[in-house]
Amino acid sequence: MSARRQAWKRSLLLAVWTAAACESEMIEPRFAPVTEIGNSIAYGLWSPSGTDTCSKALHDSYSVVGPDGLRYPTWHPAVDPTGCTFGHEHGRDPHGSRLYAEVGDIPFGYANQHLVESGFGNPRNEDHFGHKVEWENGMLMRAGNTGTATLEIRCDVLTKLHQGTHSPDAFTNNLHEVAYHIRCTDGTAFSATLLTPIGTPGELVANCDRERHVTVGPATPPNSPDGGGKRAVPDQSCVFSNINRTDGGEPRFDSALHESWEVSASLRAADGHWLAAFNPYYQVMDPSRYHAPGADRSMLRPIDLCYTDAARGKDRCAGLPATPITWDDERSPFKGVRRFVDVNGNFVGNADGPNVWYTDPLGGNGQTTPFPGSLRQWIAKRNNDGLGLHGGVMGNDRDYNARGVRAPN
Amino acid sequence: MPFERRSRRTLLAAVHRASALGLFLCAAASSAGAQGQSRLWYELTVGGSGARLTCDYCAPARDVGAAAALAVGAYAGDRVRVGVELSRWTYRDQDVRERIKGVGVVAHLVPDPKRGLYLLGGAGWTAYRAGEFAYDAPRITVGLGWDIPAFGNWVVGNVVALDAASFGSLRNGGTTVVRDVGLSAVRASVQLRRR
């Protein structure tokens, strides 16, 4: 009897151990809880101003301790459950993502925080407003050049990009923090956080003519590397051609202001071979500024166009008060709340593993053990060569306008 | 592309093997016919076919696409005819053209020569192509048909056949994308045969 009990105990223990092993494999991407050691640079940046009604303390309560033990700001609603407003939004509530249980709250500024420590030489810190979350569960992906005709692969995608469209930052600065988590039914999966160079530092690409590179000025940091992709940003000539139309047509603000940040990001091992790569396009239809050479800070405000003869009361300017409103007025239709993400390609080249890699904040120098300034990345042990896995669009059927939201957002 | 050449060579080799086997069977049947009444037959079938691609994350279902097959062979007695069959299937979805090509040997077994019913069996090779994806695998065929004398030496009728392929991989160029892929197709056709 005792022996039988022992056998049962052993079986039960084995079952629990097996389940635990499976569970640990499943949740391995999640950062292990760490002791809090202080605040990050990104924490506490925001304070209420203008029409904002929430307190700084309440805002700072929306935070998470990152894998480095530092406290970071994270997603919060535009309107707090108490009813006060923060005046800005961070996109879609990540709690609805199936990946949230695995990756948790996204620390805003985690890659920025470790850039100097990694030996890069210069800091790159981004403001609080620009962190924008987007996600979709069960996205039907396309494979190769057959769409969904041959393979039926679904992915959960949760991403965050720092995409500020209220200031001239992106005119010159190409380093932006991206967090990208994807889990697919074919086994493609990775979680990446890095500062990714988008296009060439010091210049932008005109949104209405992707061949036209506009040199704006020195980038911050000055040693920002070239990146793949581009930042297609509205510039004055594109905007004017869509507002003051030569054919006498109505102004087209969406065409004039459409902004597309086309990311080409990768995680690479120390020997240079890539482990994971992705190239989502983050798009904004209603930025609150556009590039204007010679203007103060090289930018103008679209809202001011609504009070010109060409656009008064038309298109996005319809319904505005007759007396001009300012760029940061809640009633402005240009506050960066209409966004979507083209998921595009997702590539994994990590069949030989391991799952956990440590890279520098730019995604390079990947090693299997942590080093100063390194970020923890998670990549499935898989190669998805030949699959050509690329996705559709997230967020084009919603905007993130809410009570109190205004530029800067 | 080296892969395309390799793929074509594989298919060509399969065609050669099937043809050789078919010729052997025809020759055997004709030889038997020299002592009896066997002779050559040829047949065209056209109809529709629904195909299923099955793997861990294949898109399985397709609507019915056009299917056609051409077969030629010889009689191996009153109750058996054997031959070589080439088959094609195509379907267009989401601007993607999918194609299945098949080559193999077939045998028709007629349980009762006084009736039109016959059983169909065969083995061969299947090639699936869609965009840059390719799949090649051995297949078996089972089915049944019904002959109705039409005019002279011609018969018309219906045939329903199931082609089932397995043990293949879906590839993109030289890269295996998915292993253990199966492909099945149910063909419902009308036939015209010269007996």
XYZ file of N, CA, C and O in Angstrom, chain A residues 70-172:
412
model
N 14.350 49.175 -12.815
C 13.973 50.594 -12.825
C 12.484 50.738 -13.131
O 11.907 49.922 -13.851
N 11.913 51.781 -12.605
C 10.482 52.022 -12.823
C 10.295 52.860 -14.088
O 10.956 53.879 -14.280
N 9.402 52.393 -14.943
C 9.141 53.058 -16.219
C 7.661 53.439 -16.311
O 6.805 52.741 -15.758
N 7.358 54.499 -17.059
C 5.949 54.759 -17.359
C 5.441 53.684 -18.313
O 6.228 53.060 -19.034
N 4.158 53.484 -18.304
C 3.567 52.512 -19.224
C 2.207 53.030 -19.684
O 1.815 54.155 -19.371
N 1.500 52.165 -20.400
C 0.215 52.570 -20.978
C -0.767 52.993 -19.877
O -0.799 52.397 -18.799
N -1.540 54.004 -20.190
C -2.651 54.400 -19.314
C -3.780 54.894 -20.211
O -3.544 55.292 -21.360
N -4.986 54.885 -19.728
C -6.090 55.408 -20.549
C -5.985 56.926 -20.674
O -5.386 57.589 -19.822
N -6.581 57.443 -21.726
C -6.588 58.906 -21.901
C -7.442 59.568 -20.831
O -7.153 60.678 -20.378
N -8.502 58.846 -20.457
C -9.382 59.338 -19.394
C -9.299 58.343 -18.244
O -9.629 57.165 -18.401
N -8.835 58.816 -17.126
C -8.685 57.928 -15.974
C -10.076 57.486 -15.484
O -11.055 58.233 -15.627
N -10.177 56.285 -14.907
C -11.480 55.857 -14.364
C -12.077 56.845 -13.363
O -13.288 56.859 -13.153
N -11.251 57.657 -12.762
C -11.786 58.666 -11.840
C -12.458 59.817 -12.586
O -13.109 60.665 -11.981
N -12.239 59.873 -13.910
C -12.890 60.905 -14.721
C -11.971 62.020 -15.172
O -12.329 62.799 -16.061
N -10.797 62.119 -14.591
C -9.889 63.186 -15.021
C -9.225 62.797 -16.338
O -9.232 61.628 -16.734
N -8.649 63.793 -17.009
C -8.045 63.540 -18.326
C -6.561 63.870 -18.303
O -6.124 64.810 -17.642
N -5.827 63.052 -19.076
C -4.378 63.258 -19.168
C -3.996 64.129 -20.361
O -2.851 64.545 -20.468
N -4.923 64.301 -21.290
C -4.633 65.146 -22.448
C -3.854 64.443 -23.543
O -3.613 65.025 -24.597
N -3.452 63.215 -23.314
C -2.749 62.450 -24.351
C -3.143 60.987 -24.200
O -3.719 60.580 -23.182
N -2.823 60.242 -25.222
C -3.171 58.801 -25.198
C -1.997 57.993 -25.742
O -1.133 58.529 -26.437
N -2.017 56.725 -25.401
C -0.930 55.836 -25.826
C -1.430 54.697 -26.694
O -0.778 53.659 -26.790
N -2.572 54.885 -27.316
C -3.048 53.863 -28.225
C -3.917 52.826 -27.551
O -4.568 53.094 -26.533
N -3.890 51.635 -28.089
C -4.835 50.604 -27.681
C -4.441 49.986 -26.335
O -3.259 49.653 -26.117
N -5.435 49.800 -25.514
C -5.219 49.200 -24.187
C -4.603 47.804 -24.340
O -5.258 46.895 -24.840
N -3.368 47.610 -23.916
C -2.711 46.313 -24.142
C -3.320 45.161 -23.364
O -3.032 43.996 -23.658
N -4.152 45.469 -22.375
C -4.723 44.385 -21.574
C -5.584 43.451 -22.419
O -5.808 42.301 -22.051
N -6.070 43.920 -23.544
C -6.894 43.072 -24.409
C -6.083 42.157 -25.298
O -6.635 41.242 -25.927
N -4.788 42.380 -25.353
C -3.952 41.526 -26.197
C -3.745 40.177 -25.522
O -3.504 40.105 -24.317
N -3.799 39.120 -26.319
C -3.524 37.794 -25.757
C -2.076 37.690 -25.286
O -1.734 36.820 -24.495
N -1.229 38.571 -25.780
C 0.174 38.530 -25.378
C 0.423 39.259 -24.063
O 1.507 39.154 -23.500
N -0.586 39.985 -23.610
C -0.374 40.769 -22.385
C -0.033 39.860 -21.201
O 0.846 40.177 -20.388
N -0.712 38.732 -21.119
C -0.451 37.821 -19.999
C 0.999 37.348 -20.014
O 1.561 36.998 -18.978
N 1.575 37.333 -21.188
C 2.941 36.828 -21.315
C 3.974 37.939 -21.167
O 4.985 37.765 -20.493
N 3.728 39.076 -21.790
C 4.761 40.123 -21.799
C 4.500 41.223 -20.778
O 5.398 42.006 -20.473
N 3.272 41.306 -20.277
C 2.973 42.287 -19.240
C 2.950 43.713 -19.765
O 2.865 43.958 -20.976
N 3.021 44.659 -18.834
C 3.042 46.071 -19.222
C 4.344 46.378 -19.957
O 5.407 45.876 -19.587
N 4.232 47.224 -20.946
C 5.415 47.575 -21.738
C 6.106 48.780 -21.094
O 5.494 49.841 -20.945
N 7.360 48.619 -20.695
C 8.065 49.777 -20.106
C 8.451 50.769 -21.207
O 9.156 50.411 -22.149
N 7.981 52.004 -21.090
C 8.286 53.030 -22.086
C 9.664 53.628 -21.776
O 9.872 54.208 -20.708
N 10.589 53.485 -22.704
C 11.909 54.099 -22.527
C 12.976 53.128 -22.068
O 14.087 53.552 -21.738
N 12.675 51.832 -22.092
C 13.625 50.815 -21.611
C 14.877 50.774 -22.484
O 16.002 50.689 -21.975
N 14.715 50.862 -23.802
C 15.890 50.846 -24.690
C 16.655 52.167 -24.595
O 17.893 52.177 -24.579
N 15.898 53.273 -24.530
C 16.557 54.577 -24.388
C 17.450 54.598 -23.154
O 18.561 55.129 -23.165
N 16.927 54.031 -22.086
C 17.595 54.074 -20.797
C 19.016 53.517 -20.859
O 19.912 54.016 -20.198
N 19.213 52.477 -21.675
C 20.472 51.741 -21.620
C 21.431 52.068 -22.757
O 22.458 51.406 -22.903
N 21.101 53.093 -23.536
C 21.935 53.390 -24.704
C 23.342 53.828 -24.288
O 24.339 53.321 -24.807
N 23.416 54.747 -23.376
C 24.732 55.245 -22.968
C 25.534 54.138 -22.288
O 26.714 53.927 -22.584
N 24.857 53.405 -21.414
C 25.526 52.323 -20.676
C 26.112 51.270 -21.625
O 27.105 50.616 -21.309
N 25.503 51.151 -22.800
C 25.981 50.135 -23.740
C 27.250 50.570 -24.453
O 27.829 49.804 -25.229
N 27.653 51.824 -24.244
C 28.864 52.305 -24.893
C 28.599 53.074 -26.169
O 29.534 53.385 -26.917
N 27.367 53.414 -26.420
C 27.022 54.123 -27.648
C 27.636 55.520 -27.676
O 27.932 56.059 -28.732
N 27.781 56.106 -26.492
C 28.475 57.388 -26.429
C 27.584 58.589 -26.222
O 28.023 59.609 -25.724
N 26.347 58.503 -26.655
C 25.425 59.633 -26.512
C 24.055 59.119 -26.099
O 23.665 58.007 -26.452
N 23.309 59.965 -25.387
C 21.956 59.539 -25.005
C 20.949 59.807 -26.119
O 21.175 60.640 -26.991
N 19.874 59.093 -26.086
C 18.732 59.378 -26.949
C 17.492 59.165 -26.073
O 17.084 58.024 -25.833
N 16.970 60.259 -25.581
C 15.778 60.174 -24.742
C 14.601 60.767 -25.492
O 14.730 61.782 -26.170
N 13.451 60.107 -25.379
C 12.271 60.538 -26.125
C 11.197 61.002 -25.144
O 11.182 60.597 -23.974
N 10.308 61.835 -25.635
C 9.297 62.388 -24.733
C 8.267 61.320 -24.352
O 8.323 60.180 -24.827
N 7.328 61.703 -23.525
C 6.360 60.728 -23.038
C 5.201 60.519 -24.010
O 4.700 59.401 -24.156
N 4.812 61.591 -24.699
C 3.594 61.522 -25.519
C 3.678 60.491 -26.637
O 2.693 59.895 -27.027
N 4.890 60.331 -27.189
C 5.020 59.581 -28.441
C 4.858 58.083 -28.343
O 4.754 57.398 -29.377
N 4.824 57.507 -27.148
C 4.726 56.050 -27.031
C 3.315 55.596 -27.401
O 2.343 55.921 -26.704
N 3.207 54.853 -28.487
C 1.893 54.447 -28.993
C 1.819 52.928 -29.114
O 2.644 52.298 -29.791
N 0.799 52.355 -28.479
C 0.618 50.904 -28.443
C -0.414 50.506 -29.492
O -1.415 51.197 -29.691
N -0.176 49.396 -30.139
C -1.167 48.831 -31.057
C -1.074 47.320 -30.957
O 0.012 46.773 -30.694
N -2.172 46.641 -31.120
C -2.139 45.174 -31.099
C -3.348 44.605 -31.832
O -4.342 45.300 -32.055
N -3.210 43.347 -32.149
C -4.314 42.616 -32.771
C -4.135 41.154 -32.401
O -3.016 40.646 -32.397
N -5.228 40.494 -32.103
C -5.178 39.054 -31.825
C -5.619 38.275 -33.060
O -6.549 38.686 -33.763
N -4.972 37.162 -33.285
C -5.423 36.249 -34.330
C -5.450 36.839 -35.723
O -6.349 36.529 -36.510
N -4.475 37.658 -36.030
C -4.418 38.240 -37.382
C -4.144 37.158 -38.408
O -3.201 36.380 -38.264
N -4.958 37.116 -39.425
C -4.692 36.183 -40.525
C -3.561 36.757 -41.369
O -3.665 37.872 -41.877
N -2.496 35.994 -41.456
C -1.299 36.486 -42.143
C -1.265 35.958 -43.572
O -1.953 34.993 -43.923
N -0.410 36.555 -44.367
C -0.190 36.079 -45.721
C 1.171 35.382 -45.750
O 2.079 35.725 -44.992
N 1.256 34.398 -46.640
C 2.507 33.649 -46.743
C 2.973 33.677 -48.188
O 2.180 33.471 -49.110
N 4.276 33.923 -48.360
C 4.831 33.963 -49.708
C 4.038 34.920 -50.581
O 3.589 35.971 -50.138
N 3.862 34.535 -51.827
C 3.090 35.393 -52.725
C 1.717 34.803 -53.022
O 1.112 35.107 -54.032
N 1.248 33.945 -52.103
C -0.076 33.345 -52.324
C -1.098 33.846 -51.317
O -2.174 33.251 -51.205
N -0.799 34.897 -50.602
C -1.773 35.422 -49.648
C -2.124 34.372 -48.625
O -1.244 33.792 -47.976
N -3.421 34.102 -48.498
C -3.856 33.075 -47.553
C -4.366 31.847 -48.292
O -5.029 30.997 -47.711
N -4.063 31.754 -49.573
C -4.615 30.655 -50.379
C -3.999 29.312 -50.007
O -4.679 28.290 -50.010
N -2.725 29.293 -49.692
C -2.042 28.022 -49.442
C -1.888 27.742 -47.953
O -2.133 26.622 -47.502
N -1.484 28.736 -47.214
C -1.255 28.548 -45.786
C -2.158 29.476 -44.980
O -2.447 30.594 -45.407
N -2.585 28.967 -43.842
C -3.482 29.740 -42.983
C -2.784 29.913 -41.635
O -2.870 29.040 -40.772
N -2.095 31.017 -41.501
C -1.305 31.277 -40.295
C -1.879 32.498 -39.598
O -2.148 33.514 -40.242
N -2.074 32.367 -38.313
C -2.602 33.487 -37.540
C -1.570 33.917 -36.500
O -0.863 33.071 -35.952
N -1.523 35.201 -36.262
C -0.544 35.736 -35.309
C -1.220 36.696 -34.340
O -2.147 37.421 -34.709
N -0.710 36.691 -33.128
C -1.014 37.753 -32.173
C 0.159 38.723 -32.224
O 1.318 38.285 -32.131
N -0.146 39.985 -32.384
C 0.917 41.002 -32.465
C 0.620 42.103 -31.450
O -0.516 42.578 -31.359
N 1.622 42.458 -30.686
C 1.519 43.573 -29.738
C 2.771 44.428 -29.925
O 3.888 43.924 -29.813
N 2.571 45.699 -30.246
C 3.734 46.535 -30.524
C 3.579 47.920 -29.917
O 2.447 48.369 -29.619
N 4.706 48.555 -29.736
C 4.740 49.942 -29.260
C 5.876 50.642 -29.978
O 6.991 50.123 -30.046
N 5.574 51.754 -30.561
C 6.624 52.569 -31.165
C 6.557 53.950 -30.557
O 5.465 54.469 -30.308
N 7.711 54.550 -30.333
C 7.691 55.967 -29.985
C 7.595 56.739 -31.285
O 8.536 56.793 -32.082
N 6.440 57.310 -31.515
C 6.165 58.000 -32.777
C 5.558 59.365 -32.470
O 4.338 59.549 -32.544
N 6.421 60.286 -32.145
C 5.944 61.632 -31.853
C 5.680 62.396 -33.139
O 6.560 62.480 -34.002
N 4.486 62.944 -33.264
C 4.142 63.675 -34.490
C 3.648 65.080 -34.148
O 2.853 65.656 -34.875
N 4.122 65.597 -33.034
C 3.721 66.945 -32.632
C 4.904 67.908 -32.607
O 4.729 69.096 -32.408
N 6.124 67.378 -32.756
C 7.331 68.195 -32.614
C 8.248 67.938 -33.810
O 8.012 67.007 -34.588
N 9.310 68.732 -33.943
C 10.229 68.490 -35.075
C 11.195 67.341 -34.845
O 12.057 67.090 -35.689
N 11.068 66.615 -33.731
C 12.022 65.549 -33.387
C 12.274 64.598 -34.566
O 13.420 64.302 -34.905
N 11.204 64.139 -35.180
C 11.360 63.114 -36.223
C 11.857 63.691 -37.550
O 12.153 62.929 -38.470
N 11.942 65.004 -37.666
C 12.496 65.566 -38.902
C 13.963 65.159 -39.060
O 14.441 64.953 -40.165
N 14.652 65.092 -37.936
C 16.088 64.791 -37.989
C 16.459 63.489 -37.281
O 17.425 62.834 -37.679
